[in-house]
Structures are given as C-alpha cells and as structure tokens.
Amino acid sequence: MTLLQISEPGQSPNPHQRKLTAGIDLGTTNSLVAIVENGTPKTLAAPQGQHLLPSVVRYLSNSIIVGAEAKQAATHDPSNTIVSVKRLIGHSLDTLTAPEKRLPYRFTLEKNATIPRIHTNYNKITPIEVSAEILKVLAHRAEDYLGGTLTGTVITVPAYFDDAQRQATKDAAKLAGLNVLRLINEPTAAALAYGLDQEVEGIHVIYDLGGGTFDVSILRLQKGVFEVLATAGDAALGGDDIDLLVMDWMLQKTTLESNIDGNIDHHTSRALLQYACTIKETLSTTEQVSVRIPSFHINPNNPNNSNSSDVSHGTHKSNNIHETLIHETLSDTDLGILDRNTFDTLIEPLLRRTLTPCRRALRDAGLHLQDITKVVLVGGATRIPKVRQLVTEFFGVPPLTELDPDKVVALGAAIQANTLAGNPTHHDILLLDVIPLSLGIETMGGLVEPIIPRNTTIPVARAQEFTTFKDGQTALALHVVQGERDLAQDCRSLARFELRGIPPMVAGAARIQVAFTVDADGLLSVTATERTKNIQAQITVKPSYGLQDQEIEGMLKDAISYAQDDLEARKLREAQVAAQQVIVSLNSALDTDGDTLLNSQERELIDQALQTLESSTQGTDAITINQSREKLEEICNFYVERRMNLGIQQALTGLKIDNVTI
Ligand code: ADP
Ligand code: MG
C-alpha cells in the first residue's frame, strides 16, 4: 500500500501527473461530456443532476444561456434561441438543404465572408460561435469536476461530416479555449465505448437514432484500427418525429383540432409536443400510459406565428401572456390509455424507414447481412423496444445495449482522449495504487465532507463546491483531513489554510471550489477558488510525514468501532447547523422588514419560538433541536409568505419599468 505524503503544491516533482482530458459528444439535440476515472469512462452531470445538456443556446441582451433553460425559451423566444445548430455548422448558404432551411432563422452573409450569420435581436452570430458556447459549458463541467484545466479534449462528429464541417467544429473548440487532441467519428466512439477495439477484427454496424437524425455506419476493425466502410442516414428522421406521431394521436382523440380548423397556436403545440415526448419516453419502460391533457387556451389571432424570424425586441414578454397554457383542472380531457401495442403500430412505418439507409450502407460497403459481427445502438430513441426488435430482426443479431445509448458516444470520446494524452488506460491502471484513507475537508459543525473516498485509484482529481455560511463573510478557513470518521477532530489533520478576499455576498451566494489532486506518487495538493470573482487561496499545505500501515489500520478500526457514536455526533452537529442557519437568516429578515410586516403580537410569537430554538441548540438532543426548528419554521410560514409576496410585487414593478424602457 502506498503511503500518502503531503507536499507543498508546486514543490512536488509530479513526474507522473495525469493529464486532465475529456470527451465531448456535441450532438444535434443533446450534448454530453465524459472523463475517464480510475480507468473507467463516465459522463458528468450538471449540478442539477442531468447528464444531457440540450444543445440549445439563447442570446439575451447581456448574457447567454445554454441548455435546459434555453430549451424552455425556444417556444416564446425563437429568434434569439438557437436549436440544432449542428445542422448549420460548416455550411454556406448554398449548401444548406431543405431540413436545415426549415429552421426559423434569418441569415445574412457579410461582405467577403463565407460563413452565414444568424440574426438574433442582439447580435449576428455564426454557428461556430453558438457551438462554442455549448462546448464551453461542457468543458467547465469537466474542469469543475476534475479541479483543473483540461489539457486536451476529443470531440465527436458524424462520420459523414465533410472537411468544412470538421474544420468548423475545430474552430468552435478553439473559440471555446479547448485544445482538440482529435475529432473522432461518432460511430467509432461508440465502438470504442463497447471495447470493440479490443477484439481481433470484425465488421460492426452502428445504428444511431437521435432526436432529429438517423445515421447508420459500417465500421471495419482491422489490426486495432477502425475504418468507416460506409455511412447512410436520413437527416430528417428521429425521436422528434415520433413525438409528432404521438401528438397526432392525441389530437385525433380530442375535439381540439376540429375546434380550431386544424390550427393550434405555436405555444399549445409545443406544450403538446413536450407532453408527447414524455409519453414516448415513458412507454420505453412501461406497457401503457394514461393520457390526460388540460384544456388549452387557443388564440385564434396567433396561429403559428411566433415562429417568424422578425419577432422584435421584447415580444416574447407579450407572447408569454397571451399564449399561456391554461390549466383548468375541471375541464381536463381524459384521452384514455395509450398502450405499447398501439404505440408500436403507430410508429412502425416510421421506424421501418431507417432500414432503407441500412440496406444502402450494406450495399455501398459491398457486404451482406451475414458479414456483420456486432450491432451497436446509439441515440436516445433506440431505447424504444420496437426499435430494438426491428434492428434484431433485420440484422439477425441482438444489438449491444448495455451502455446508455445516449451516453455511449461521449464515453468513447473520453476513452480516446485519455489514451491520446498518454494517461494509463484501464489495462495498466490496475497496477496503480489506491488512497488508503479518505481525504476531505472540515465543514460547519466540525463535520467532515469527504472529497476523495478511500480506495480510490490514484492519480485522481476531484473537486467540490462550498459556500459561505454568513452574510458578508469574506474569508473561509479550510481544514484538510484524512480518515473515515464523521468528525474532523477524530481524523488526522493534514493542513489548514485560508481563502481571503471573498467579495461580501449574502450567505450561500459565494461559490468556493475546493479541488484535491493526488498524483501517481500519492502527493496531495489542494486549491480553493472563489468562482464568482475567481480568487484563489494562498495555499499553505504543511508538509507532514507518511502514515505507517499500522496507523492506517488503527484509524480504520476506530472508524468501525465508533460508527454508532459518530452517527449520533453527526446528527447533533447537523441539527445544530440547520438550526443556526434558520436563526441567522430569520434574524437578518427581521432586521430588514420585521417592523413593517409584523404586528407586535406576531412578532412576539416569533421571538418566543426563536428563543426556544436558541436555547435548545445549547443541548445535546438532535431531535429536540429539529423539533424546535420545525416549530419555528411553521410559525414563520405566514411571514415568509408576506415576504415573498412583497418580493414578487417588487419584481413585477421592476418588470414594468423594464418594459417601458424596451
Ligand atoms: P442527438 O444525438 O440527436 O443529440 P440523442 O441521442 O440525445 O440526440 O437522442 C434524443 C432523442 O432520444 C429525443 O428524441 C428523445 O426524446 C429520445 N429519447 C431519450 N430517451 C428516450 C427513451 N427513454 N425512450 C424513447 N426515446 C427517448
Ligand atoms: Mg448523437
């Protein structure tokens, strides 16, 4: 077992420091980032938990929003919200084909330029710039997780991308500040994720049904190298078309369509489509869903027109008002059950259309069905059981499905990036050592927050975000500890340092990233960065001596025998911290508007409960503390509500001013 040694950061020789790399699947509908950790690739989630980042970018007057929030805005703010930019990248106006031209954008070509620009209300941007925004978000996600700057990335592109499209993708990466180690073909990445490169040789089919596109590729593996033998596809066929079929089914079941002469407004149809998409995805794992839709407010004056590209400044605000979907629970329409069989029948003709490109690709490659070794499924829409059934029937072999079809391309890209950077692959990583005891930092209440768990293979880099506890807090003391116990006082103290110069903010607003890096020699360095102002800690990690094996054993034994005590202690500390948080924020609220929003009786009631909580935190009973906190919170409900209403009123007043100035 390697002993963990601590050295001053920057002074360690770090001869085998792992290079930080990531793989990015820059998709038409969704994009993802993956990294290799301990020899295994994994995709990374946003702080809210989603791995998939919708490939949607929204431009506002002074900010840019990427992902789910932007996607929500695509309906009411289409001209500033760019979707499916991958369909445009690397194209000149002449080479854009019908499906791309359907996108609701206005393009211009500047003098002497070849790259068309998309008009938003605020700027004219190139598809390269839009793609760069998506790449930036994903690269940051990886850097946040790894706690350092990426030295190289691999980005995937469809096998059919031509030179111009590949170059444009590289330019986007450059604009995002990324060092591209290589662009690799999406089907190749999928094959790598399945480890097909480890096999001697074979001919593999990659069947990729995404949101708006279908691609099939035939790869030949020979002497460890993949060669694309043929590609085919349909640029206007994907999961989105299935959503449309489900929406049609819903409309046929209602009187909605006849009521409005076949014209439903854009907002309503988007809402229905979104619902159809959920139904579709649910049916991949359940046999039936019951479909209920609320009644819709139909605006006869506004059929489908919010798609037009010349929507002017601020229009989305008014759209918001008159295109609102009104939920009237009483007049809900129950459309009955959509079962898997009906759904399958509904979509089968569409799915069969994917088989034509499959036949074409086989013919182009000069191959027959019996030549195929493996079939790999890629793309979210291949989760649909009917797709799997058709593919199995057509190719005569059950496809590989163990990996998430919407993550598989990113996973392969991460593997490739890791290999290209010369990092250990999953074969040699087994020879490497592990961290003997967990490494973490002390948080409020003397509790330990583990950052790198025990037995993690080194080298490793991990980061976590913390925030301030008090309003206006400008410094943060960090205490790095090692061990398995819940309380910092029972762990081994490794280093203490301070992050100063945090701009004063309300409690919880600062974003402090603490990054731990352990290199292949077991040397630890820790950095703390305040992210809103990018202030880095003056790192003073004190060198200390390595632990002996017996000491490690002793610490582990203690952790086991004190587990129950630790649990009790943790519960008490957590209750105290939660209570303290309520006390601090309540006091600050009372200072602000306690006098104006509360009468003296109400104030007294709150003060009493506050006092009870304060005195209970002095005790050692977690349950009593939690009960008094909950009691206080309950008593304060009406006060919180008043404060919120006040806040909303203020916000609305602000909005009006906003509207006037636009
Ligand atoms: P792209 O490669 O085009 O960026 P993805 O591979 O992420 O897109 O596929 C997106 C499509 O997959 C969407 O139409 C989405 O609704 C569909 N999808 C995702 N999960 C499921 C599921 N569980 N069942 C059916 N379709 C799904
Ligand atoms: Mg894809």
XYZ file of C-alpha atoms and ligand atoms in Angstrom:
690
model
C 0.000 0.000 0.000
C 1.371 3.397 -0.921
C 1.638 5.836 1.930
C 0.090 9.160 1.408
C 2.515 12.011 1.625
C 1.770 15.652 1.591
C 3.966 18.211 -0.041
C 3.793 21.907 -0.742
C 1.931 22.289 -4.001
C 4.275 23.269 -6.756
C 7.207 21.692 -4.990
C 6.274 18.132 -5.735
C 8.060 16.763 -8.760
C 4.777 15.278 -10.088
C 6.548 13.118 -12.644
C 3.509 11.023 -13.475
C 0.859 13.635 -13.109
C -2.185 12.567 -15.028
C -3.204 14.883 -17.816
C -6.768 16.099 -17.450
C -8.791 15.202 -20.520
C -12.418 14.898 -21.551
C -14.515 13.603 -24.415
C -17.388 15.665 -25.756
C -20.367 14.466 -27.777
C -21.546 17.636 -29.499
C -24.986 16.436 -30.561
C -27.805 17.964 -32.590
C -30.320 17.613 -29.778
C -28.205 16.883 -26.713
C -24.523 17.172 -25.850
C -22.506 15.454 -23.153
C -19.088 15.384 -21.580
C -17.298 12.335 -20.196
C -13.999 11.677 -18.465
C -12.003 8.599 -17.543
C -11.652 7.979 -13.840
C -9.782 5.004 -12.428
C -9.725 3.525 -15.895
C -13.474 3.735 -16.352
C -15.221 6.311 -18.509
C -18.202 8.153 -17.096
C -20.353 11.057 -18.177
C -20.636 14.064 -15.895
C -23.846 15.621 -14.633
C -24.717 19.280 -14.214
C -25.152 20.413 -10.597
C -28.902 19.875 -11.061
C -28.235 16.249 -11.923
C -28.819 15.965 -15.661
C -26.075 14.432 -17.773
C -27.575 15.515 -21.095
C -27.168 19.175 -21.966
C -29.795 20.210 -24.523
C -27.855 21.709 -27.451
C -29.763 24.987 -27.258
C -28.272 28.449 -26.841
C -30.293 31.547 -26.011
C -28.914 35.039 -26.533
C -30.095 37.823 -24.248
C -29.011 41.455 -24.216
C -26.073 40.798 -21.936
C -25.998 37.112 -21.198
C -26.027 33.741 -22.905
C -27.970 30.777 -21.604
C -27.168 27.224 -22.642
C -29.112 24.011 -22.045
C -32.448 23.155 -20.466
C -33.336 26.727 -19.561
C -32.646 27.882 -23.112
C -34.692 24.983 -24.481
C -37.679 26.144 -22.433
C -37.401 29.522 -24.131
C -37.306 28.114 -27.663
C -41.089 28.448 -27.869
C -41.588 32.022 -26.833
C -38.293 33.474 -27.984
C -37.415 31.511 -31.127
C -35.373 34.147 -32.901
C -32.910 34.501 -30.015
C -32.827 30.823 -29.160
C -30.703 28.690 -31.417
C -31.585 24.994 -31.610
C -29.986 22.247 -33.730
C -27.003 24.425 -34.645
C -25.141 21.277 -35.647
C -27.310 21.206 -38.762
C -25.813 24.551 -39.779
C -22.164 24.276 -38.808
C -19.694 24.273 -41.667
C -22.354 25.142 -44.234
C -22.510 28.033 -46.620
C -25.937 29.374 -47.542
C -25.778 27.352 -50.758
C -25.075 24.041 -49.101
C -27.895 24.260 -46.572
C -30.518 21.751 -47.589
C -34.254 21.646 -47.088
C -34.497 20.400 -43.487
C -31.975 22.981 -42.291
C -33.715 25.765 -44.149
C -36.856 24.886 -42.196
C -35.192 26.257 -39.070
C -36.741 29.588 -38.111
C -33.697 31.833 -38.501
C -32.801 34.779 -40.610
C -29.345 34.519 -42.135
C -27.056 37.085 -43.655
C -23.777 36.860 -45.401
C -21.330 39.633 -44.576
C -19.196 41.050 -47.340
C -16.372 38.716 -48.414
C -17.469 36.159 -45.845
C -18.414 32.557 -46.477
C -19.946 31.747 -43.149
C -23.590 32.774 -42.836
C -24.590 34.600 -39.683
C -27.762 34.058 -37.707
C -29.675 37.148 -36.613
C -30.758 37.427 -33.026
C -32.194 40.611 -31.581
C -28.845 41.381 -30.061
C -26.200 40.184 -32.466
C -25.376 38.310 -35.613
C -23.624 35.111 -34.749
C -22.050 32.268 -36.635
C -22.901 28.613 -35.983
C -19.289 28.265 -34.835
C -19.846 30.767 -32.034
C -23.064 29.057 -30.988
C -21.353 25.654 -30.848
C -18.513 27.190 -28.846
C -20.998 28.203 -26.130
C -22.142 24.592 -25.767
C -18.549 23.352 -25.667
C -17.635 25.910 -23.015
C -20.369 24.748 -20.656
C -19.312 21.119 -21.017
C -15.610 21.857 -20.644
C -16.332 23.841 -17.475
C -18.344 20.951 -16.154
C -15.350 18.657 -16.600
C -12.939 21.196 -15.146
C -15.156 21.747 -12.128
C -15.247 18.031 -11.517
C -11.566 17.421 -12.118
C -10.470 20.563 -10.347
C -8.067 21.707 -13.037
C -7.735 22.920 -16.599
C -8.270 20.389 -19.361
C -5.120 19.769 -21.334
C -6.900 18.067 -24.198
C -10.320 17.083 -25.481
C -11.702 14.749 -28.082
C -14.853 15.917 -29.817
C -17.078 13.640 -31.850
C -18.571 14.402 -35.252
C -20.853 12.364 -37.526
C -18.940 10.080 -39.867
C -20.474 11.882 -42.851
C -19.163 15.334 -41.791
C -17.076 16.828 -44.591
C -13.879 18.833 -44.220
C -15.669 22.144 -43.827
C -17.919 20.792 -41.090
C -14.967 19.223 -39.286
C -12.909 22.394 -39.556
C -15.824 24.470 -38.262
C -16.184 22.132 -35.277
C -12.484 22.530 -34.547
C -12.818 26.298 -34.815
C -15.679 26.199 -32.327
C -13.474 24.272 -29.917
C -10.667 26.758 -30.372
C -13.057 29.610 -29.686
C -14.120 27.818 -26.512
C -10.463 27.718 -25.458
C -10.104 23.980 -25.907
C -7.147 22.046 -27.143
C -8.567 19.437 -29.501
C -6.496 16.286 -29.463
C -8.595 14.827 -32.249
C -12.040 14.835 -33.780
C -13.340 11.302 -33.955
C -16.339 9.852 -35.715
C -19.380 9.237 -33.543
C -19.728 5.583 -34.606
C -16.054 4.976 -33.868
C -16.520 6.466 -30.404
C -19.483 4.167 -29.798
C -17.410 1.160 -30.861
C -14.605 2.229 -28.508
C -17.044 2.558 -25.617
C -18.015 -1.065 -26.152
C -14.358 -2.056 -26.261
C -14.756 -3.447 -29.778
C -11.204 -2.263 -30.492
C -10.002 -4.969 -28.105
C -11.289 -7.649 -30.425
C -9.226 -9.114 -33.200
C -11.263 -7.928 -36.112
C -14.821 -7.610 -37.219
C -17.411 -5.628 -39.091
C -19.712 -3.608 -36.923
C -22.891 -1.682 -37.587
C -23.570 1.436 -35.551
C -27.281 2.298 -35.644
C -27.813 5.834 -34.303
C -31.335 7.216 -33.920
C -31.122 10.605 -32.202
C -33.557 13.479 -31.785
C -33.749 14.665 -35.361
C -31.398 12.486 -37.360
C -30.778 8.872 -38.198
C -27.261 7.676 -39.050
C -26.011 4.213 -39.781
C -22.314 3.427 -40.190
C -20.467 0.274 -41.020
C -17.032 0.030 -39.446
C -14.331 -2.482 -40.121
C -11.832 -3.181 -37.379
C -8.518 -4.399 -38.632
C -5.313 -4.547 -36.629
C -6.762 -2.270 -33.976
C -7.825 0.441 -36.408
C -11.384 1.298 -37.330
C -12.206 2.127 -40.895
C -15.558 3.597 -41.896
C -16.706 1.423 -44.800
C -19.987 3.179 -45.427
C -22.398 5.653 -43.908
C -26.000 6.421 -44.729
C -28.896 8.025 -42.970
C -31.838 10.348 -43.004
C -31.242 13.899 -41.808
C -34.947 14.411 -41.138
C -35.837 11.335 -39.122
C -35.521 10.928 -35.375
C -37.198 10.849 -31.991
C -38.807 14.254 -32.653
C -40.846 12.720 -35.473
C -42.167 10.115 -33.070
C -43.281 12.948 -30.767
C -45.257 14.341 -33.700
C -46.951 10.993 -34.263
C -47.945 10.796 -30.607
C -49.245 14.365 -30.752
C -51.330 13.490 -33.818
C -52.785 10.583 -31.897
C -53.708 12.928 -29.062
C -55.290 15.456 -31.393
C -57.347 12.784 -33.082
C -58.650 11.782 -29.683
C -59.848 15.274 -28.876
C -62.122 17.775 -30.458
C -59.256 20.222 -30.247
C -58.330 20.012 -33.879
C -61.829 20.465 -35.279
C -62.496 23.343 -32.906
C -59.797 25.409 -34.396
C -59.729 24.360 -38.012
C -56.607 22.354 -37.658
C -54.692 25.352 -36.431
C -53.390 25.279 -32.914
C -51.162 28.057 -31.796
C -47.470 27.566 -31.548
C -47.291 27.577 -27.786
C -50.007 24.990 -27.397
C -48.471 22.713 -29.967
C -45.078 22.991 -28.231
C -46.668 22.079 -24.914
C -48.454 19.131 -26.509
C -45.250 18.030 -28.209
C -43.378 18.123 -24.950
C -46.084 16.026 -23.371
C -45.977 13.632 -26.341
C -42.229 13.290 -25.829
C -42.730 12.333 -22.179
C -45.344 9.762 -23.156
C -42.969 8.306 -25.743
C -40.100 8.052 -23.282
C -42.348 6.539 -20.598
C -43.534 3.857 -22.999
C -39.957 2.621 -23.380
C -40.170 1.191 -19.879
C -43.890 0.779 -19.182
C -46.598 -1.090 -21.061
C -49.119 1.724 -21.061
C -49.710 5.315 -20.039
C -52.912 7.126 -19.313
C -53.060 10.356 -21.232
C -54.764 13.432 -19.826
C -54.382 16.877 -21.206
C -55.551 20.081 -19.647
C -57.747 22.359 -21.718
C -55.842 24.810 -23.848
C -56.280 28.439 -24.387
C -56.394 28.784 -28.119
C -55.542 32.124 -29.539
C -57.158 32.364 -32.966
C -55.284 35.539 -33.823
C -51.962 33.949 -33.416
C -51.761 30.701 -35.327
C -48.180 29.513 -35.556
C -46.780 32.958 -35.997
C -44.335 33.176 -33.130
C -42.005 31.203 -35.358
C -41.387 34.112 -37.675
C -37.858 35.342 -37.550
C -38.529 39.043 -37.308
C -40.011 38.988 -33.833
C -38.889 42.268 -32.424
C -37.427 43.344 -29.161
C -39.299 42.251 -26.088
C -42.019 40.474 -27.993
C -41.577 37.331 -26.006
C -42.975 39.072 -22.971
C -46.305 39.719 -24.593
C -46.303 36.238 -26.160
C -45.883 34.915 -22.708
C -49.088 36.487 -21.653
C -51.462 35.627 -24.438
C -50.079 32.238 -25.319
C -50.232 30.872 -21.825
C -51.395 27.343 -21.495
C -54.279 27.476 -19.077
C -54.690 24.545 -16.751
C -58.320 24.132 -15.861
C -58.341 21.012 -13.809
C -62.113 20.664 -14.015
C -62.183 20.564 -17.761
C -59.263 18.170 -18.122
C -59.615 15.967 -21.147
C -59.068 12.300 -20.483
C -57.768 10.707 -23.657
C -57.684 7.223 -22.242
C -54.821 4.766 -22.366
C -52.061 4.626 -24.932
C -50.646 1.130 -24.718
C -47.380 -0.190 -26.078
C -49.083 -2.124 -28.903
C -50.953 0.891 -30.220
C -47.792 2.970 -29.904
C -45.743 0.355 -31.768
C -48.274 0.213 -34.594
C -48.278 3.999 -34.735
C -44.526 4.301 -35.115
C -43.622 1.149 -37.030
C -43.858 2.679 -40.533
C -41.546 5.495 -39.433
C -39.058 3.107 -37.853
C -39.053 0.946 -40.968
C -37.780 3.956 -42.874
C -34.461 3.532 -41.023
C -33.960 0.178 -42.717
C -33.584 1.706 -46.178
C -30.336 3.522 -45.255
C -29.171 0.308 -43.538
C -29.596 -1.607 -46.791
C -27.919 1.178 -48.725
C -24.906 1.225 -46.390
C -24.507 -2.537 -46.661
C -24.691 -2.331 -50.425
C -22.184 0.544 -50.554
C -19.786 -1.424 -48.373
C -20.229 -4.461 -50.611
C -21.388 -6.538 -47.657
C -24.197 -8.910 -46.776
C -26.135 -9.187 -43.558
C -24.242 -12.325 -42.565
C -20.916 -10.405 -42.643
C -21.930 -8.304 -39.626
C -20.280 -9.176 -36.305
C -21.852 -6.720 -33.859
C -24.593 -4.127 -33.931
C -24.325 -1.173 -31.558
C -27.299 1.000 -30.634
C -26.693 4.724 -30.219
C -29.063 7.653 -29.636
C -31.812 8.174 -27.080
C -34.545 6.959 -29.415
C -33.036 3.456 -29.596
C -34.382 2.927 -26.069
C -37.737 2.257 -27.707
C -38.295 -1.518 -27.526
C -39.801 -1.585 -31.017
C -36.561 -0.153 -32.428
C -34.599 -2.927 -30.746
C -36.983 -5.537 -32.088
C -36.768 -4.252 -35.673
C -32.975 -3.984 -35.542
C -32.648 -7.519 -34.162
C -34.960 -8.850 -36.854
C -33.198 -7.006 -39.644
C -29.581 -7.801 -38.761
C -30.299 -11.209 -37.288
C -28.208 -10.494 -34.163
C -29.281 -8.938 -30.875
C -27.687 -5.463 -30.662
C -25.354 -4.339 -27.865
C -27.390 -2.323 -25.408
C -25.612 -2.490 -22.019
C -24.393 1.100 -22.214
C -26.763 4.051 -22.180
C -27.405 4.727 -25.874
C -27.372 8.473 -25.377
C -24.082 8.421 -23.478
C -22.115 5.869 -25.446
C -20.557 8.347 -27.904
C -19.283 10.622 -25.114
C -17.878 7.616 -23.236
C -15.903 6.516 -26.286
C -14.620 10.053 -26.808
C -13.399 10.154 -23.193
C -11.540 6.859 -23.642
C -9.888 8.179 -26.782
C -8.897 11.470 -25.125
C -7.405 9.623 -22.187
C -5.397 7.339 -24.464
C -4.192 10.165 -26.703
C -2.938 12.110 -23.675
C -0.821 9.119 -22.708
C -2.670 8.510 -19.456
C -2.837 4.990 -18.111
C -5.641 3.028 -19.744
C -7.853 0.554 -17.947
C -5.289 -2.140 -18.612
C -2.330 -0.636 -16.800
C -4.383 1.199 -14.208
C -4.817 -1.994 -12.235
C -1.144 -1.833 -11.414
C -1.571 1.509 -9.740
C -2.192 2.170 -6.114
C -5.122 3.398 -4.117
C -5.637 6.043 -1.466
C -5.541 4.300 1.911
C -7.816 6.706 3.812
C -10.453 9.165 2.657
C -9.427 12.765 2.138
C -11.819 15.537 2.930
C -12.363 18.919 4.449
C -13.958 20.100 7.637
C -17.296 21.845 7.193
C -19.698 23.654 9.528
C -20.188 21.980 12.855
C -16.839 20.201 12.708
C -18.191 17.612 10.278
C -16.065 16.015 7.589
C -17.034 16.244 3.945
C -15.088 13.530 2.124
C -13.760 14.677 -1.248
C -11.802 11.632 -2.340
C -13.080 8.400 -0.799
C -10.747 5.728 0.473
C -9.654 3.096 -2.044
C -9.869 5.487 -4.989
C -7.199 4.616 -7.501
C -4.540 7.273 -7.949
C -3.810 9.507 -9.714
C -7.090 11.257 -9.111
C -8.507 14.763 -9.132
C -11.795 15.725 -7.519
C -13.451 18.989 -6.703
C -16.466 20.074 -4.774
C -18.257 23.364 -4.297
C -18.867 25.013 -0.977
C -20.427 28.258 0.011
C -20.383 30.811 2.786
C -22.476 30.439 5.898
C -22.846 34.060 6.943
C -23.910 37.161 5.062
C -20.899 39.235 4.107
C -18.383 36.549 5.003
C -15.065 37.452 3.361
C -12.777 34.653 4.483
C -13.034 30.934 4.759
C -10.823 28.671 6.843
C -10.129 25.331 5.238
C -9.038 22.297 7.140
C -7.869 19.287 5.160
C -8.291 15.983 6.955
C -7.713 12.311 6.361
C -9.702 9.433 7.807
C -13.020 7.692 7.936
C -14.594 9.346 10.970
C -17.502 11.766 10.784
C -15.999 14.464 12.981
C -12.875 16.342 11.939
C -11.492 16.149 15.480
C -11.308 12.353 15.143
C -9.486 12.414 11.808
C -5.893 13.162 11.045
C -5.324 16.832 10.366
C -3.253 17.326 7.217
C -3.307 21.042 6.573
C -5.085 24.277 7.329
C -5.253 27.306 5.103
C -7.417 30.307 4.451
C -9.162 31.749 1.453
C -9.358 35.509 1.888
C -10.788 38.309 -0.198
C -14.155 36.691 -0.883
C -16.390 39.537 -2.055
C -19.088 40.177 0.570
C -22.277 38.443 -0.508
C -25.367 37.031 1.132
C -24.855 33.659 2.787
C -24.880 30.875 0.251
C -24.135 33.057 -2.781
C -20.367 32.600 -2.930
C -19.161 29.597 -4.912
C -15.986 28.197 -3.489
C -14.433 25.304 -5.292
C -12.091 23.089 -3.347
C -10.008 20.855 -5.583
C -7.954 17.882 -4.420
C -5.343 16.378 -6.696
C -3.389 13.268 -5.806
C -0.723 12.420 -8.330
C 0.600 8.985 -9.176
C 3.132 9.275 -6.354
C 0.426 9.901 -3.793
C 1.247 13.589 -3.403
C -1.714 15.720 -2.475
C -2.295 19.334 -3.415
C -5.344 21.366 -2.519
C -6.637 24.568 -4.089
C -9.584 26.720 -3.135
C -11.077 29.128 -5.626
C -13.875 31.624 -5.199
C -15.620 31.279 -8.544
C -17.632 34.459 -8.920
C -14.532 36.651 -8.678
C -12.015 33.918 -9.374
C -9.967 34.455 -6.243
C -7.571 31.652 -5.392
C -6.455 30.721 -1.932
C -2.980 31.378 -0.692
C -2.235 27.710 -0.323
C -0.258 26.713 2.699
C -0.422 22.964 2.840
C 2.025 21.923 5.518
C 4.271 19.021 4.706
C 3.841 16.078 7.023
C 5.079 12.553 7.261
C 3.562 9.453 5.793
C 1.420 7.136 7.787
C 2.603 3.710 8.777
C 0.481 0.755 7.799
C -0.438 0.089 11.450
C -1.656 3.643 11.858
C -3.911 3.283 8.858
C -5.259 0.034 10.227
C -5.850 1.675 13.588
C -7.741 4.549 12.010
C -9.923 2.156 10.065
C -10.655 0.076 13.146
C -11.620 3.194 15.063
C -13.928 4.225 12.278
C -15.740 0.926 12.545
C -15.968 0.777 16.319
C -17.051 4.383 16.696
C -19.520 4.238 13.824
C -22.589 4.486 16.101
C -21.155 7.313 18.223
C -20.136 9.110 15.065
C -23.605 8.817 13.670
C -25.079 10.357 16.827
C -22.482 13.106 16.814
C -23.137 13.824 13.148
C -26.881 14.029 13.738
C -26.387 16.511 16.568
C -23.987 18.673 14.576
C -26.257 18.626 11.562
C -29.241 19.641 13.683
C -27.188 22.446 15.216
C -26.006 23.693 11.830
C -29.532 23.620 10.377
C -30.868 25.479 13.419
C -28.095 28.034 13.211
C -28.875 28.652 9.562
C -32.527 29.347 10.361
C -31.584 31.614 13.257
C -29.141 33.625 11.181
C -31.463 34.110 8.215
C -34.512 34.828 10.376
C -32.624 37.482 12.321
C -31.484 39.125 9.143
C -35.049 39.045 7.734
C -36.439 40.531 10.951
C -33.861 43.291 10.800
C -34.891 44.112 7.241
C -38.663 44.126 7.426
C -39.764 42.653 10.750
C -41.104 46.029 11.869
C -43.077 46.741 8.738
C -44.509 43.304 8.027
C -45.361 42.085 11.527
C -47.624 43.436 14.226
C -46.425 43.243 17.809
C -48.380 40.081 18.607
C -46.959 38.259 15.647
C -43.519 39.489 16.427
C -43.751 38.195 19.966
C -44.858 34.779 18.794
C -41.846 34.534 16.501
C -39.432 35.863 19.109
C -40.584 33.256 21.602
C -40.113 30.359 19.199
C -36.762 31.768 18.206
C -35.661 31.836 21.816
C -36.793 28.261 22.371
C -34.741 27.165 19.391
C -31.699 29.124 20.543
C -31.739 27.508 23.943
C -32.335 24.012 22.547
C -29.226 24.297 20.382
C -27.210 24.510 23.592
C -28.390 20.997 24.494
C -27.262 17.683 23.050
C -30.546 16.309 21.789
C -30.769 16.445 17.997
C -34.462 15.544 17.999
C -35.431 18.440 20.290
C -33.378 20.862 18.217
C -35.013 19.711 14.998
C -38.460 19.903 16.574
C -37.966 23.458 17.793
C -36.584 24.428 14.405
C -39.566 22.926 12.609
C -41.912 24.644 15.056
C -40.260 27.985 14.390
C -40.391 27.421 10.640
C -44.080 26.604 10.884
C -44.800 29.729 12.896
C -42.879 31.785 10.372
C -44.780 30.463 7.343
C -47.098 33.461 7.115
C -44.152 35.807 7.455
C -42.244 34.037 4.692
C -45.325 34.268 2.505
C -45.659 38.001 3.137
C -42.019 38.483 2.291
C -42.417 36.506 -0.919
C -45.464 38.499 -1.989
C -43.559 41.654 -1.328
C -40.671 40.284 -3.379
C -42.964 39.388 -6.269
C -44.591 42.796 -6.144
C -41.194 44.421 -6.291
C -40.121 42.168 -9.137
C -43.284 42.966 -11.073
C -42.762 46.645 -10.579
C -39.251 46.142 -11.907
C -40.631 44.305 -14.934
C -42.912 47.177 -15.810
C -40.050 49.598 -15.777
C -38.188 47.127 -17.915
C -40.996 47.019 -20.436
C -41.210 50.744 -20.644
C -37.551 51.138 -21.405
C -37.514 48.495 -24.161
P -28.784 13.638 -30.644
O -27.746 12.616 -30.923
O -29.649 13.971 -31.829
O -28.256 14.874 -29.993
P -29.912 11.926 -28.512
O -29.120 10.729 -28.811
O -29.721 12.555 -27.180
O -29.852 13.049 -29.615
O -31.462 11.500 -28.676
C -32.509 12.354 -28.369
C -33.818 11.669 -28.657
O -33.916 10.477 -27.868
C -35.021 12.529 -28.286
O -35.993 12.452 -29.316
C -35.513 11.866 -27.016
O -36.914 12.076 -26.802
C -35.210 10.422 -27.289
N -35.206 9.611 -26.070
C -34.483 9.811 -24.944
N -34.786 8.897 -24.006
C -35.741 8.096 -24.555
C -36.497 6.966 -24.085
N -36.328 6.505 -22.859
N -37.387 6.406 -24.920
C -37.583 6.897 -26.154
N -36.921 7.943 -26.660
C -36.011 8.543 -25.873
Mg -25.977 11.781 -31.078
